[in-house]
């Protein structure tokens, strides 16, 4: 009887070890969090301004990924810099929106254009230089997408002079809504100080 009990105990221990191994594998296979976009190491040194709807996105970088490496949910977007107080008085845009920023999922489409897949809820970027984190609701991307920063008018000091980096820019009143296809000029030696945190 003692031998049988020993065999049962050994078998139970083996089953328990196998269960724990499977549980560990399941836990490690769970959602992962990744970051991409600017590493925010450069200091913002200039502002870009527009009097109407405009979206900016990173098109190239010498040292970081500017497109989503895999599909997932964007859980946080961190922007380094500030809005420029009083800019709309000069630009003739509504002062009500001169701090407003939104984030857009931009997906490559035919003809070198980008399709606006989704737009986040609006946020406010303060007029004091710092790093600010924002949490968009139900914001998903696919591999290869860009995340852009959209404005409704104003000036935003969220750009740094960085060799090897470039930023795309599209401007058009009401022309960057969901479903629209945008195509803008490229600003060389410029980095958009925007970092994406994504759960995959």
GROMACS .gro file of C-alpha atoms in nm:
model
  200
    1UNK     CA    1   0.000   0.000   0.000
    2UNK     CA    2   0.285   0.235   0.076
    3UNK     CA    3   0.434   0.173  -0.269
    4UNK     CA    4   0.099   0.241  -0.436
    5UNK     CA    5   0.068   0.561  -0.238
    6UNK     CA    6   0.415   0.668  -0.352
    7UNK     CA    7   0.326   0.601  -0.716
    8UNK     CA    8   0.003   0.804  -0.682
    9UNK     CA    9   0.191   1.091  -0.519
   10UNK     CA   10   0.455   1.089  -0.794
   11UNK     CA   11   0.189   1.087  -1.067
   12UNK     CA   12  -0.002   1.372  -0.899
   13UNK     CA   13   0.318   1.576  -0.876
   14UNK     CA   14   0.391   1.519  -1.245
   15UNK     CA   15   0.040   1.628  -1.344
   16UNK     CA   16   0.069   1.938  -1.126
   17UNK     CA   17   0.402   2.029  -1.285
   18UNK     CA   18   0.255   1.986  -1.633
   19UNK     CA   19  -0.043   2.206  -1.541
   20UNK     CA   20   0.185   2.479  -1.407
   21UNK     CA   21   0.395   2.468  -1.725
   22UNK     CA   22   0.085   2.512  -1.943
   23UNK     CA   23  -0.040   2.794  -1.721
   24UNK     CA   24   0.295   2.970  -1.747
   25UNK     CA   25   0.295   2.935  -2.126
   26UNK     CA   26  -0.061   3.075  -2.143
   27UNK     CA   27   0.036   3.373  -1.930
   28UNK     CA   28   0.342   3.447  -2.141
   29UNK     CA   29   0.131   3.426  -2.458
   30UNK     CA   30  -0.104   3.698  -2.333
   31UNK     CA   31  -0.126   4.056  -2.465
   32UNK     CA   32   0.205   4.238  -2.496
   33UNK     CA   33   0.267   4.612  -2.473
   34UNK     CA   34   0.498   4.776  -2.724
   35UNK     CA   35   0.598   5.134  -2.799
   36UNK     CA   36   0.688   5.295  -3.129
   37UNK     CA   37   0.720   5.638  -3.281
   38UNK     CA   38   0.943   5.905  -3.131
   39UNK     CA   39   1.150   5.813  -2.827
   40UNK     CA   40   1.096   6.175  -2.711
   41UNK     CA   41   1.468   6.221  -2.646
   42UNK     CA   42   1.490   6.532  -2.866
   43UNK     CA   43   1.371   6.864  -2.727
   44UNK     CA   44   1.098   7.050  -2.919
   45UNK     CA   45   1.265   7.341  -3.095
   46UNK     CA   46   1.005   7.475  -3.336
   47UNK     CA   47   0.632   7.503  -3.394
   48UNK     CA   48   0.422   7.440  -3.704
   49UNK     CA   49   0.102   7.637  -3.755
   50UNK     CA   50  -0.215   7.622  -3.963
   51UNK     CA   51  -0.541   7.813  -3.961
   52UNK     CA   52  -0.760   7.512  -4.049
   53UNK     CA   53  -0.774   7.134  -4.008
   54UNK     CA   54  -0.428   6.981  -4.042
   55UNK     CA   55  -0.276   6.643  -3.964
   56UNK     CA   56   0.093   6.566  -3.906
   57UNK     CA   57   0.257   6.223  -3.904
   58UNK     CA   58   0.610   6.082  -3.899
   59UNK     CA   59   0.713   5.945  -4.239
   60UNK     CA   60   1.074   5.852  -4.174
   61UNK     CA   61   1.318   5.821  -3.887
   62UNK     CA   62   1.683   5.731  -3.866
   63UNK     CA   63   1.647   5.547  -3.536
   64UNK     CA   64   1.284   5.454  -3.447
   65UNK     CA   65   0.983   5.285  -3.606
   66UNK     CA   66   0.725   5.529  -3.743
   67UNK     CA   67   0.462   5.268  -3.843
   68UNK     CA   68   0.275   5.013  -3.634
   69UNK     CA   69   0.486   4.695  -3.621
   70UNK     CA   70   0.176   4.481  -3.563
   71UNK     CA   71  -0.198   4.517  -3.515
   72UNK     CA   72  -0.337   4.609  -3.176
   73UNK     CA   73  -0.505   4.871  -2.961
   74UNK     CA   74  -0.342   5.205  -2.896
   75UNK     CA   75  -0.373   5.252  -2.522
   76UNK     CA   76  -0.171   5.572  -2.487
   77UNK     CA   77  -0.018   5.846  -2.700
   78UNK     CA   78   0.251   6.064  -2.546
   79UNK     CA   79   0.335   6.402  -2.697
   80UNK     CA   80   0.631   6.616  -2.597
   81UNK     CA   81   0.595   6.991  -2.640
   82UNK     CA   82   0.316   7.246  -2.609
   83UNK     CA   83   0.049   7.448  -2.783
   84UNK     CA   84   0.132   7.811  -2.859
   85UNK     CA   85  -0.091   8.050  -2.666
   86UNK     CA   86  -0.255   8.320  -2.873
   87UNK     CA   87  -0.163   8.166  -3.208
   88UNK     CA   88  -0.517   8.179  -3.343
   89UNK     CA   89  -0.527   8.558  -3.318
   90UNK     CA   90  -0.259   8.564  -3.588
   91UNK     CA   91  -0.388   8.266  -3.785
   92UNK     CA   92  -0.753   8.378  -3.774
   93UNK     CA   93  -0.872   8.047  -3.638
   94UNK     CA   94  -1.100   7.989  -3.341
   95UNK     CA   95  -0.921   8.045  -3.010
   96UNK     CA   96  -1.156   7.783  -2.871
   97UNK     CA   97  -0.957   7.513  -3.050
   98UNK     CA   98  -0.601   7.643  -3.034
   99UNK     CA   99  -0.508   7.377  -2.777
  100UNK     CA  100  -0.712   7.096  -2.931
  101UNK     CA  101  -0.539   6.788  -3.070
  102UNK     CA  102  -0.676   6.458  -3.193
  103UNK     CA  103  -0.507   6.137  -3.304
  104UNK     CA  104  -0.578   5.968  -3.635
  105UNK     CA  105  -0.513   5.618  -3.765
  106UNK     CA  106  -0.369   5.668  -4.114
  107UNK     CA  107  -0.352   5.364  -4.342
  108UNK     CA  108  -0.156   5.354  -4.669
  109UNK     CA  109  -0.384   5.354  -4.975
  110UNK     CA  110  -0.339   5.362  -5.351
  111UNK     CA  111  -0.159   5.644  -5.521
  112UNK     CA  112   0.067   5.718  -5.226
  113UNK     CA  113  -0.224   5.850  -5.022
  114UNK     CA  114  -0.329   5.768  -4.667
  115UNK     CA  115  -0.684   5.682  -4.565
  116UNK     CA  116  -0.813   5.824  -4.238
  117UNK     CA  117  -0.945   5.509  -4.068
  118UNK     CA  118  -1.034   5.649  -3.727
  119UNK     CA  119  -1.008   5.966  -3.520
  120UNK     CA  120  -0.982   5.982  -3.141
  121UNK     CA  121  -1.178   6.202  -2.911
  122UNK     CA  122  -1.033   6.555  -2.872
  123UNK     CA  123  -0.767   6.636  -2.612
  124UNK     CA  124  -0.606   6.958  -2.495
  125UNK     CA  125  -0.232   7.015  -2.515
  126UNK     CA  126  -0.123   7.274  -2.254
  127UNK     CA  127   0.089   7.576  -2.342
  128UNK     CA  128   0.374   7.463  -2.115
  129UNK     CA  129   0.653   7.245  -2.256
  130UNK     CA  130   0.638   6.896  -2.108
  131UNK     CA  131   0.554   6.537  -2.200
  132UNK     CA  132   0.180   6.470  -2.189
  133UNK     CA  133   0.009   6.130  -2.215
  134UNK     CA  134  -0.338   6.084  -2.360
  135UNK     CA  135  -0.566   5.778  -2.364
  136UNK     CA  136  -0.773   5.741  -2.682
  137UNK     CA  137  -1.090   5.533  -2.661
  138UNK     CA  138  -1.133   5.223  -2.881
  139UNK     CA  139  -0.842   5.320  -3.104
  140UNK     CA  140  -0.707   5.027  -3.305
  141UNK     CA  141  -0.436   5.004  -3.570
  142UNK     CA  142  -0.315   4.746  -3.819
  143UNK     CA  143   0.043   4.662  -3.906
  144UNK     CA  144   0.188   4.935  -4.125
  145UNK     CA  145  -0.047   5.213  -4.009
  146UNK     CA  146   0.069   5.557  -3.902
  147UNK     CA  147  -0.067   5.752  -3.606
  148UNK     CA  148  -0.098   6.121  -3.682
  149UNK     CA  149  -0.169   6.426  -3.469
  150UNK     CA  150  -0.456   6.634  -3.605
  151UNK     CA  151  -0.541   6.993  -3.514
  152UNK     CA  152  -0.834   7.224  -3.584
  153UNK     CA  153  -0.612   7.528  -3.620
  154UNK     CA  154  -0.334   7.681  -3.414
  155UNK     CA  155   0.039   7.641  -3.362
  156UNK     CA  156   0.201   7.350  -3.182
  157UNK     CA  157   0.561   7.327  -3.069
  158UNK     CA  158   0.591   6.949  -3.085
  159UNK     CA  159   0.865   6.921  -3.348
  160UNK     CA  160   1.241   6.880  -3.323
  161UNK     CA  161   1.516   6.922  -3.579
  162UNK     CA  162   1.652   6.569  -3.628
  163UNK     CA  163   1.871   6.461  -3.917
  164UNK     CA  164   1.727   6.165  -4.108
  165UNK     CA  165   1.369   6.216  -3.988
  166UNK     CA  166   1.076   6.363  -4.179
  167UNK     CA  167   0.714   6.456  -4.116
  168UNK     CA  168   0.413   6.446  -4.348
  169UNK     CA  169   0.159   6.728  -4.338
  170UNK     CA  170  -0.188   6.763  -4.489
  171UNK     CA  171  -0.404   7.074  -4.458
  172UNK     CA  172  -0.766   7.110  -4.568
  173UNK     CA  173  -1.071   7.243  -4.387
  174UNK     CA  174  -1.298   6.944  -4.322
  175UNK     CA  175  -1.094   6.722  -4.555
  176UNK     CA  176  -0.934   6.490  -4.301
  177UNK     CA  177  -1.246   6.324  -4.165
  178UNK     CA  178  -1.279   5.947  -4.129
  179UNK     CA  179  -1.277   5.784  -4.471
  180UNK     CA  180  -1.093   6.071  -4.638
  181UNK     CA  181  -0.775   6.010  -4.836
  182UNK     CA  182  -0.498   6.254  -4.763
  183UNK     CA  183  -0.166   6.327  -4.926
  184UNK     CA  184   0.068   6.593  -4.801
  185UNK     CA  185   0.410   6.739  -4.840
  186UNK     CA  186   0.710   6.616  -4.644
  187UNK     CA  187   0.916   6.825  -4.403
  188UNK     CA  188   1.275   6.703  -4.390
  189UNK     CA  189   1.504   6.691  -4.087
  190UNK     CA  190   1.197   6.713  -3.864
  191UNK     CA  191   1.067   6.473  -3.600
  192UNK     CA  192   0.713   6.472  -3.462
  193UNK     CA  193   0.755   6.416  -3.089
  194UNK     CA  194   0.479   6.158  -3.057
  195UNK     CA  195   0.517   5.813  -2.900
  196UNK     CA  196   0.257   5.536  -2.930
  197UNK     CA  197   0.193   5.270  -2.666
  198UNK     CA  198   0.010   4.973  -2.814
  199UNK     CA  199  -0.134   4.652  -2.669
  200UNK     CA  200  -0.103   4.368  -2.919
   0.00000   0.00000   0.00000
